């Protein structure tokens, strides 16, 4: 791990027996899957999964390619959940590949996805346990290669705190997310986090602060061309403006 940090390369690259070009190709597909999931482009995700699966089948004689089959199953489960609305099948697939000891980034990511499925199926109280377990496990990892993982899990945990009325805990997590993103120079999920902070401050009666966060979120969603969240934020902002006028 120290060598990986010194050379500024992923630890898994040093441990891999694959040629660098093959390693980069695999990582390209994984990053595309994460990107398509974040931007809710499920047709693009489906196509990327198909291409990734073809690549693995063409190299099925190499064990390192085969280990990525679980990654494909994970992303197929995401499609089953969010696009096909087949929650039961998605839950089955995620549980089939999850090691609840959560020793790896992959397991934490799957646990986070299972939390989202559980949120749809059983509600906040059941989902909270998955998000909390995933967030705790992140702190035990010596190194994170996917810098979006901690913000994603923390956001979902903060969402549950908001729904449970634990606004202080949610606010603390939201500021931690912003700190994580700024430290890695990432804008990923920043708009959603600012939107959440706006909603929290609105619930707490601090309408001026709510307005500031919602304006920032609206700007970020416009940059991302995230129309759904842009419109939602605009609606929330209009409500806050009305409250300020009273």
JSON list of N, CA and C in Angstrom, two decimals, residues 159-211:
[
{"chain": "A", "resi": 159, "resn": "UNK", "atom": "N", "xyz": [-29.41, 11.16, 4.06]},
{"chain": "A", "resi": 159, "resn": "UNK", "atom": "CA", "xyz": [-30.82, 11.18, 3.62]},
{"chain": "A", "resi": 159, "resn": "UNK", "atom": "C", "xyz": [-31.71, 10.47, 4.65]},
{"chain": "A", "resi": 160, "resn": "UNK", "atom": "N", "xyz": [-31.24, 9.33, 5.15]},
{"chain": "A", "resi": 160, "resn": "UNK", "atom": "CA", "xyz": [-32.01, 8.60, 6.16]},
{"chain": "A", "resi": 160, "resn": "UNK", "atom": "C", "xyz": [-32.14, 9.42, 7.44]},
{"chain": "A", "resi": 161, "resn": "UNK", "atom": "N", "xyz": [-31.05, 10.10, 7.82]},
{"chain": "A", "resi": 161, "resn": "UNK", "atom": "CA", "xyz": [-31.11, 10.95, 9.02]},
{"chain": "A", "resi": 161, "resn": "UNK", "atom": "C", "xyz": [-32.14, 12.06, 8.84]},
{"chain": "A", "resi": 162, "resn": "UNK", "atom": "N", "xyz": [-32.20, 12.66, 7.64]},
{"chain": "A", "resi": 162, "resn": "UNK", "atom": "CA", "xyz": [-33.20, 13.70, 7.37]},
{"chain": "A", "resi": 162, "resn": "UNK", "atom": "C", "xyz": [-34.60, 13.14, 7.53]},
{"chain": "A", "resi": 163, "resn": "UNK", "atom": "N", "xyz": [-34.84, 11.98, 6.94]},
{"chain": "A", "resi": 163, "resn": "UNK", "atom": "CA", "xyz": [-36.16, 11.36, 7.00]},
{"chain": "A", "resi": 163, "resn": "UNK", "atom": "C", "xyz": [-36.54, 10.98, 8.43]},
{"chain": "A", "resi": 164, "resn": "UNK", "atom": "N", "xyz": [-35.53, 10.67, 9.25]},
{"chain": "A", "resi": 164, "resn": "UNK", "atom": "CA", "xyz": [-35.79, 10.32, 10.65]},
{"chain": "A", "resi": 164, "resn": "UNK", "atom": "C", "xyz": [-35.86, 11.55, 11.55]},
{"chain": "A", "resi": 165, "resn": "UNK", "atom": "N", "xyz": [-35.65, 12.74, 10.96]},
{"chain": "A", "resi": 165, "resn": "UNK", "atom": "CA", "xyz": [-35.71, 13.97, 11.73]},
{"chain": "A", "resi": 165, "resn": "UNK", "atom": "C", "xyz": [-34.44, 14.29, 12.50]},
{"chain": "A", "resi": 166, "resn": "UNK", "atom": "N", "xyz": [-33.34, 13.57, 12.19]},
{"chain": "A", "resi": 166, "resn": "UNK", "atom": "CA", "xyz": [-32.06, 13.81, 12.87]},
{"chain": "A", "resi": 166, "resn": "UNK", "atom": "C", "xyz": [-31.24, 14.80, 12.05]},
{"chain": "A", "resi": 167, "resn": "UNK", "atom": "N", "xyz": [-31.64, 16.07, 12.13]},
{"chain": "A", "resi": 167, "resn": "UNK", "atom": "CA", "xyz": [-31.07, 17.09, 11.24]},
{"chain": "A", "resi": 167, "resn": "UNK", "atom": "C", "xyz": [-29.62, 17.42, 11.57]},
{"chain": "A", "resi": 168, "resn": "UNK", "atom": "N", "xyz": [-29.23, 17.35, 12.83]},
{"chain": "A", "resi": 168, "resn": "UNK", "atom": "CA", "xyz": [-27.83, 17.63, 13.18]},
{"chain": "A", "resi": 168, "resn": "UNK", "atom": "C", "xyz": [-26.89, 16.60, 12.58]},
{"chain": "A", "resi": 169, "resn": "UNK", "atom": "N", "xyz": [-27.28, 15.32, 12.69]},
{"chain": "A", "resi": 169, "resn": "UNK", "atom": "CA", "xyz": [-26.46, 14.25, 12.13]},
{"chain": "A", "resi": 169, "resn": "UNK", "atom": "C", "xyz": [-26.36, 14.37, 10.61]},
{"chain": "A", "resi": 170, "resn": "UNK", "atom": "N", "xyz": [-27.50, 14.72, 9.99]},
{"chain": "A", "resi": 170, "resn": "UNK", "atom": "CA", "xyz": [-27.53, 14.87, 8.53]},
{"chain": "A", "resi": 170, "resn": "UNK", "atom": "C", "xyz": [-26.65, 16.04, 8.09]},
{"chain": "A", "resi": 171, "resn": "UNK", "atom": "N", "xyz": [-26.72, 17.14, 8.84]},
{"chain": "A", "resi": 171, "resn": "UNK", "atom": "CA", "xyz": [-25.91, 18.32, 8.51]},
{"chain": "A", "resi": 171, "resn": "UNK", "atom": "C", "xyz": [-24.42, 18.02, 8.63]},
{"chain": "A", "resi": 172, "resn": "UNK", "atom": "N", "xyz": [-24.03, 17.33, 9.70]},
{"chain": "A", "resi": 172, "resn": "UNK", "atom": "CA", "xyz": [-22.62, 16.95, 9.89]},
{"chain": "A", "resi": 172, "resn": "UNK", "atom": "C", "xyz": [-22.12, 16.12, 8.72]},
{"chain": "A", "resi": 173, "resn": "UNK", "atom": "N", "xyz": [-22.91, 15.14, 8.30]},
{"chain": "A", "resi": 173, "resn": "UNK", "atom": "CA", "xyz": [-22.52, 14.30, 7.17]},
{"chain": "A", "resi": 173, "resn": "UNK", "atom": "C", "xyz": [-22.43, 15.09, 5.87]},
{"chain": "A", "resi": 174, "resn": "UNK", "atom": "N", "xyz": [-23.38, 16.00, 5.68]},
{"chain": "A", "resi": 174, "resn": "UNK", "atom": "CA", "xyz": [-23.39, 16.81, 4.45]},
{"chain": "A", "resi": 174, "resn": "UNK", "atom": "C", "xyz": [-22.12, 17.65, 4.34]},
{"chain": "A", "resi": 175, "resn": "UNK", "atom": "N", "xyz": [-21.70, 18.26, 5.46]},
{"chain": "A", "resi": 175, "resn": "UNK", "atom": "CA", "xyz": [-20.46, 19.05, 5.44]},
{"chain": "A", "resi": 175, "resn": "UNK", "atom": "C", "xyz": [-19.24, 18.15, 5.23]},
{"chain": "A", "resi": 176, "resn": "UNK", "atom": "N", "xyz": [-19.29, 16.94, 5.75]},
{"chain": "A", "resi": 176, "resn": "UNK", "atom": "CA", "xyz": [-18.20, 15.98, 5.52]},
{"chain": "A", "resi": 176, "resn": "UNK", "atom": "C", "xyz": [-18.11, 15.62, 4.03]},
{"chain": "A", "resi": 177, "resn": "UNK", "atom": "N", "xyz": [-19.26, 15.44, 3.41]},
{"chain": "A", "resi": 177, "resn": "UNK", "atom": "CA", "xyz": [-19.29, 15.13, 1.97]},
{"chain": "A", "resi": 177, "resn": "UNK", "atom": "C", "xyz": [-18.65, 16.26, 1.17]},
{"chain": "A", "resi": 178, "resn": "UNK", "atom": "N", "xyz": [-19.02, 17.49, 1.49]},
{"chain": "A", "resi": 178, "resn": "UNK", "atom": "CA", "xyz": [-18.45, 18.64, 0.77]},
{"chain": "A", "resi": 178, "resn": "UNK", "atom": "C", "xyz": [-16.94, 18.69, 0.96]},
{"chain": "A", "resi": 179, "resn": "UNK", "atom": "N", "xyz": [-16.48, 18.41, 2.19]},
{"chain": "A", "resi": 179, "resn": "UNK", "atom": "CA", "xyz": [-15.05, 18.38, 2.46]},
{"chain": "A", "resi": 179, "resn": "UNK", "atom": "C", "xyz": [-14.33, 17.30, 1.66]},
{"chain": "A", "resi": 180, "resn": "UNK", "atom": "N", "xyz": [-14.95, 16.12, 1.58]},
{"chain": "A", "resi": 180, "resn": "UNK", "atom": "CA", "xyz": [-14.36, 15.02, 0.81]},
{"chain": "A", "resi": 180, "resn": "UNK", "atom": "C", "xyz": [-14.27, 15.38, -0.67]},
{"chain": "A", "resi": 181, "resn": "UNK", "atom": "N", "xyz": [-15.32, 15.97, -1.19]},
{"chain": "A", "resi": 181, "resn": "UNK", "atom": "CA", "xyz": [-15.35, 16.33, -2.61]},
{"chain": "A", "resi": 181, "resn": "UNK", "atom": "C", "xyz": [-14.31, 17.41, -2.91]},
{"chain": "A", "resi": 182, "resn": "UNK", "atom": "N", "xyz": [-14.23, 18.39, -2.04]},
{"chain": "A", "resi": 182, "resn": "UNK", "atom": "CA", "xyz": [-13.27, 19.48, -2.27]},
{"chain": "A", "resi": 182, "resn": "UNK", "atom": "C", "xyz": [-11.83, 18.97, -2.19]},
{"chain": "A", "resi": 183, "resn": "UNK", "atom": "N", "xyz": [-11.57, 18.04, -1.28]},
{"chain": "A", "resi": 183, "resn": "UNK", "atom": "CA", "xyz": [-10.21, 17.51, -1.12]},
{"chain": "A", "resi": 183, "resn": "UNK", "atom": "C", "xyz": [-9.75, 16.73, -2.35]},
{"chain": "A", "resi": 184, "resn": "UNK", "atom": "N", "xyz": [-10.71, 16.15, -3.08]},
{"chain": "A", "resi": 184, "resn": "UNK", "atom": "CA", "xyz": [-10.38, 15.37, -4.29]},
{"chain": "A", "resi": 184, "resn": "UNK", "atom": "C", "xyz": [-10.73, 16.14, -5.57]},
{"chain": "A", "resi": 185, "resn": "UNK", "atom": "N", "xyz": [-11.15, 17.39, -5.41]},
{"chain": "A", "resi": 185, "resn": "UNK", "atom": "CA", "xyz": [-11.51, 18.25, -6.54]},
{"chain": "A", "resi": 185, "resn": "UNK", "atom": "C", "xyz": [-12.58, 17.59, -7.42]},
{"chain": "A", "resi": 186, "resn": "UNK", "atom": "N", "xyz": [-13.63, 17.09, -6.75]},
{"chain": "A", "resi": 186, "resn": "UNK", "atom": "CA", "xyz": [-14.74, 16.43, -7.42]},
{"chain": "A", "resi": 186, "resn": "UNK", "atom": "C", "xyz": [-16.01, 17.26, -7.28]},
{"chain": "A", "resi": 187, "resn": "UNK", "atom": "N", "xyz": [-16.82, 17.25, -8.32]},
{"chain": "A", "resi": 187, "resn": "UNK", "atom": "CA", "xyz": [-18.13, 17.91, -8.23]},
{"chain": "A", "resi": 187, "resn": "UNK", "atom": "C", "xyz": [-19.25, 16.88, -8.10]},
{"chain": "A", "resi": 188, "resn": "UNK", "atom": "N", "xyz": [-18.89, 15.60, -8.21]},
{"chain": "A", "resi": 188, "resn": "UNK", "atom": "CA", "xyz": [-19.84, 14.50, -8.09]},
{"chain": "A", "resi": 188, "resn": "UNK", "atom": "C", "xyz": [-20.67, 14.65, -6.82]},
{"chain": "A", "resi": 189, "resn": "UNK", "atom": "N", "xyz": [-21.97, 14.59, -6.95]},
{"chain": "A", "resi": 189, "resn": "UNK", "atom": "CA", "xyz": [-22.98, 14.63, -5.88]},
{"chain": "A", "resi": 189, "resn": "UNK", "atom": "C", "xyz": [-22.97, 15.94, -5.08]},
{"chain": "A", "resi": 190, "resn": "UNK", "atom": "N", "xyz": [-22.17, 16.91, -5.50]},
{"chain": "A", "resi": 190, "resn": "UNK", "atom": "CA", "xyz": [-22.12, 18.19, -4.78]},
{"chain": "A", "resi": 190, "resn": "UNK", "atom": "C", "xyz": [-23.45, 18.93, -4.86]},
{"chain": "A", "resi": 191, "resn": "UNK", "atom": "N", "xyz": [-24.07, 18.92, -6.04]},
{"chain": "A", "resi": 191, "resn": "UNK", "atom": "CA", "xyz": [-25.36, 19.58, -6.20]},
{"chain": "A", "resi": 191, "resn": "UNK", "atom": "C", "xyz": [-26.41, 18.97, -5.28]},
{"chain": "A", "resi": 192, "resn": "UNK", "atom": "N", "xyz": [-26.45, 17.64, -5.21]},
{"chain": "A", "resi": 192, "resn": "UNK", "atom": "CA", "xyz": [-27.43, 16.96, -4.36]},
{"chain": "A", "resi": 192, "resn": "UNK", "atom": "C", "xyz": [-27.18, 17.27, -2.88]},
{"chain": "A", "resi": 193, "resn": "UNK", "atom": "N", "xyz": [-25.90, 17.37, -2.51]},
{"chain": "A", "resi": 193, "resn": "UNK", "atom": "CA", "xyz": [-25.57, 17.65, -1.12]},
{"chain": "A", "resi": 193, "resn": "UNK", "atom": "C", "xyz": [-25.98, 19.07, -0.74]},
{"chain": "A", "resi": 194, "resn": "UNK", "atom": "N", "xyz": [-25.72, 20.03, -1.64]},
{"chain": "A", "resi": 194, "resn": "UNK", "atom": "CA", "xyz": [-26.13, 21.42, -1.38]},
{"chain": "A", "resi": 194, "resn": "UNK", "atom": "C", "xyz": [-27.66, 21.52, -1.33]},
{"chain": "A", "resi": 195, "resn": "UNK", "atom": "N", "xyz": [-28.33, 20.76, -2.19]},
{"chain": "A", "resi": 195, "resn": "UNK", "atom": "CA", "xyz": [-29.79, 20.74, -2.17]},
{"chain": "A", "resi": 195, "resn": "UNK", "atom": "C", "xyz": [-30.30, 20.19, -0.84]},
{"chain": "A", "resi": 196, "resn": "UNK", "atom": "N", "xyz": [-29.66, 19.12, -0.37]},
{"chain": "A", "resi": 196, "resn": "UNK", "atom": "CA", "xyz": [-30.04, 18.54, 0.92]},
{"chain": "A", "resi": 196, "resn": "UNK", "atom": "C", "xyz": [-29.85, 19.55, 2.05]},
{"chain": "A", "resi": 197, "resn": "UNK", "atom": "N", "xyz": [-28.72, 20.28, 2.04]},
{"chain": "A", "resi": 197, "resn": "UNK", "atom": "CA", "xyz": [-28.48, 21.28, 3.07]},
{"chain": "A", "resi": 197, "resn": "UNK", "atom": "C", "xyz": [-29.53, 22.39, 3.01]},
{"chain": "A", "resi": 198, "resn": "UNK", "atom": "N", "xyz": [-29.92, 22.77, 1.79]},
{"chain": "A", "resi": 198, "resn": "UNK", "atom": "CA", "xyz": [-30.99, 23.76, 1.64]},
{"chain": "A", "resi": 198, "resn": "UNK", "atom": "C", "xyz": [-32.29, 23.29, 2.28]},
{"chain": "A", "resi": 199, "resn": "UNK", "atom": "N", "xyz": [-32.62, 22.03, 2.03]},
{"chain": "A", "resi": 199, "resn": "UNK", "atom": "CA", "xyz": [-33.86, 21.46, 2.61]},
{"chain": "A", "resi": 199, "resn": "UNK", "atom": "C", "xyz": [-33.77, 21.39, 4.14]},
{"chain": "A", "resi": 200, "resn": "UNK", "atom": "N", "xyz": [-32.57, 21.01, 4.64]},
{"chain": "A", "resi": 200, "resn": "UNK", "atom": "CA", "xyz": [-32.38, 20.91, 6.09]},
{"chain": "A", "resi": 200, "resn": "UNK", "atom": "C", "xyz": [-32.57, 22.27, 6.75]},
{"chain": "A", "resi": 201, "resn": "UNK", "atom": "N", "xyz": [-31.96, 23.30, 6.17]},
{"chain": "A", "resi": 201, "resn": "UNK", "atom": "CA", "xyz": [-32.08, 24.64, 6.75]},
{"chain": "A", "resi": 201, "resn": "UNK", "atom": "C", "xyz": [-33.52, 25.17, 6.64]},
{"chain": "A", "resi": 202, "resn": "UNK", "atom": "N", "xyz": [-34.20, 24.78, 5.58]},
{"chain": "A", "resi": 202, "resn": "UNK", "atom": "CA", "xyz": [-35.62, 25.16, 5.47]},
{"chain": "A", "resi": 202, "resn": "UNK", "atom": "C", "xyz": [-36.43, 24.51, 6.59]},
{"chain": "A", "resi": 203, "resn": "UNK", "atom": "N", "xyz": [-36.17, 23.22, 6.83]},
{"chain": "A", "resi": 203, "resn": "UNK", "atom": "CA", "xyz": [-36.88, 22.51, 7.91]},
{"chain": "A", "resi": 203, "resn": "UNK", "atom": "C", "xyz": [-36.57, 23.12, 9.27]},
{"chain": "A", "resi": 204, "resn": "UNK", "atom": "N", "xyz": [-35.35, 23.66, 9.41]},
{"chain": "A", "resi": 204, "resn": "UNK", "atom": "CA", "xyz": [-34.95, 24.26, 10.68]},
{"chain": "A", "resi": 204, "resn": "UNK", "atom": "C", "xyz": [-35.35, 25.72, 10.81]},
{"chain": "A", "resi": 205, "resn": "UNK", "atom": "N", "xyz": [-35.98, 26.27, 9.77]},
{"chain": "A", "resi": 205, "resn": "UNK", "atom": "CA", "xyz": [-36.46, 27.65, 9.84]},
{"chain": "A", "resi": 205, "resn": "UNK", "atom": "C", "xyz": [-35.44, 28.70, 9.45]},
{"chain": "A", "resi": 206, "resn": "UNK", "atom": "N", "xyz": [-34.25, 28.29, 9.01]},
{"chain": "A", "resi": 206, "resn": "UNK", "atom": "CA", "xyz": [-33.21, 29.24, 8.59]},
{"chain": "A", "resi": 206, "resn": "UNK", "atom": "C", "xyz": [-33.35, 29.45, 7.07]},
{"chain": "A", "resi": 207, "resn": "UNK", "atom": "N", "xyz": [-34.28, 30.30, 6.67]},
{"chain": "A", "resi": 207, "resn": "UNK", "atom": "CA", "xyz": [-34.64, 30.42, 5.26]},
{"chain": "A", "resi": 207, "resn": "UNK", "atom": "C", "xyz": [-33.57, 31.13, 4.43]},
{"chain": "A", "resi": 208, "resn": "UNK", "atom": "N", "xyz": [-32.83, 32.05, 5.03]},
{"chain": "A", "resi": 208, "resn": "UNK", "atom": "CA", "xyz": [-31.76, 32.73, 4.30]},
{"chain": "A", "resi": 208, "resn": "UNK", "atom": "C", "xyz": [-30.66, 31.73, 3.91]},
{"chain": "A", "resi": 209, "resn": "UNK", "atom": "N", "xyz": [-30.26, 30.91, 4.87]},
{"chain": "A", "resi": 209, "resn": "UNK", "atom": "CA", "xyz": [-29.24, 29.90, 4.58]},
{"chain": "A", "resi": 209, "resn": "UNK", "atom": "C", "xyz": [-29.76, 28.86, 3.60]},
{"chain": "A", "resi": 210, "resn": "UNK", "atom": "N", "xyz": [-31.04, 28.52, 3.74]},
{"chain": "A", "resi": 210, "resn": "UNK", "atom": "CA", "xyz": [-31.66, 27.57, 2.80]},
{"chain": "A", "resi": 210, "resn": "UNK", "atom": "C", "xyz": [-31.61, 28.13, 1.39]},
{"chain": "A", "resi": 211, "resn": "UNK", "atom": "N", "xyz": [-31.92, 29.41, 1.26]},
{"chain": "A", "resi": 211, "resn": "UNK", "atom": "CA", "xyz": [-31.90, 30.05, -0.06]},
{"chain": "A", "resi": 211, "resn": "UNK", "atom": "C", "xyz": [-30.51, 29.98, -0.69]}
]
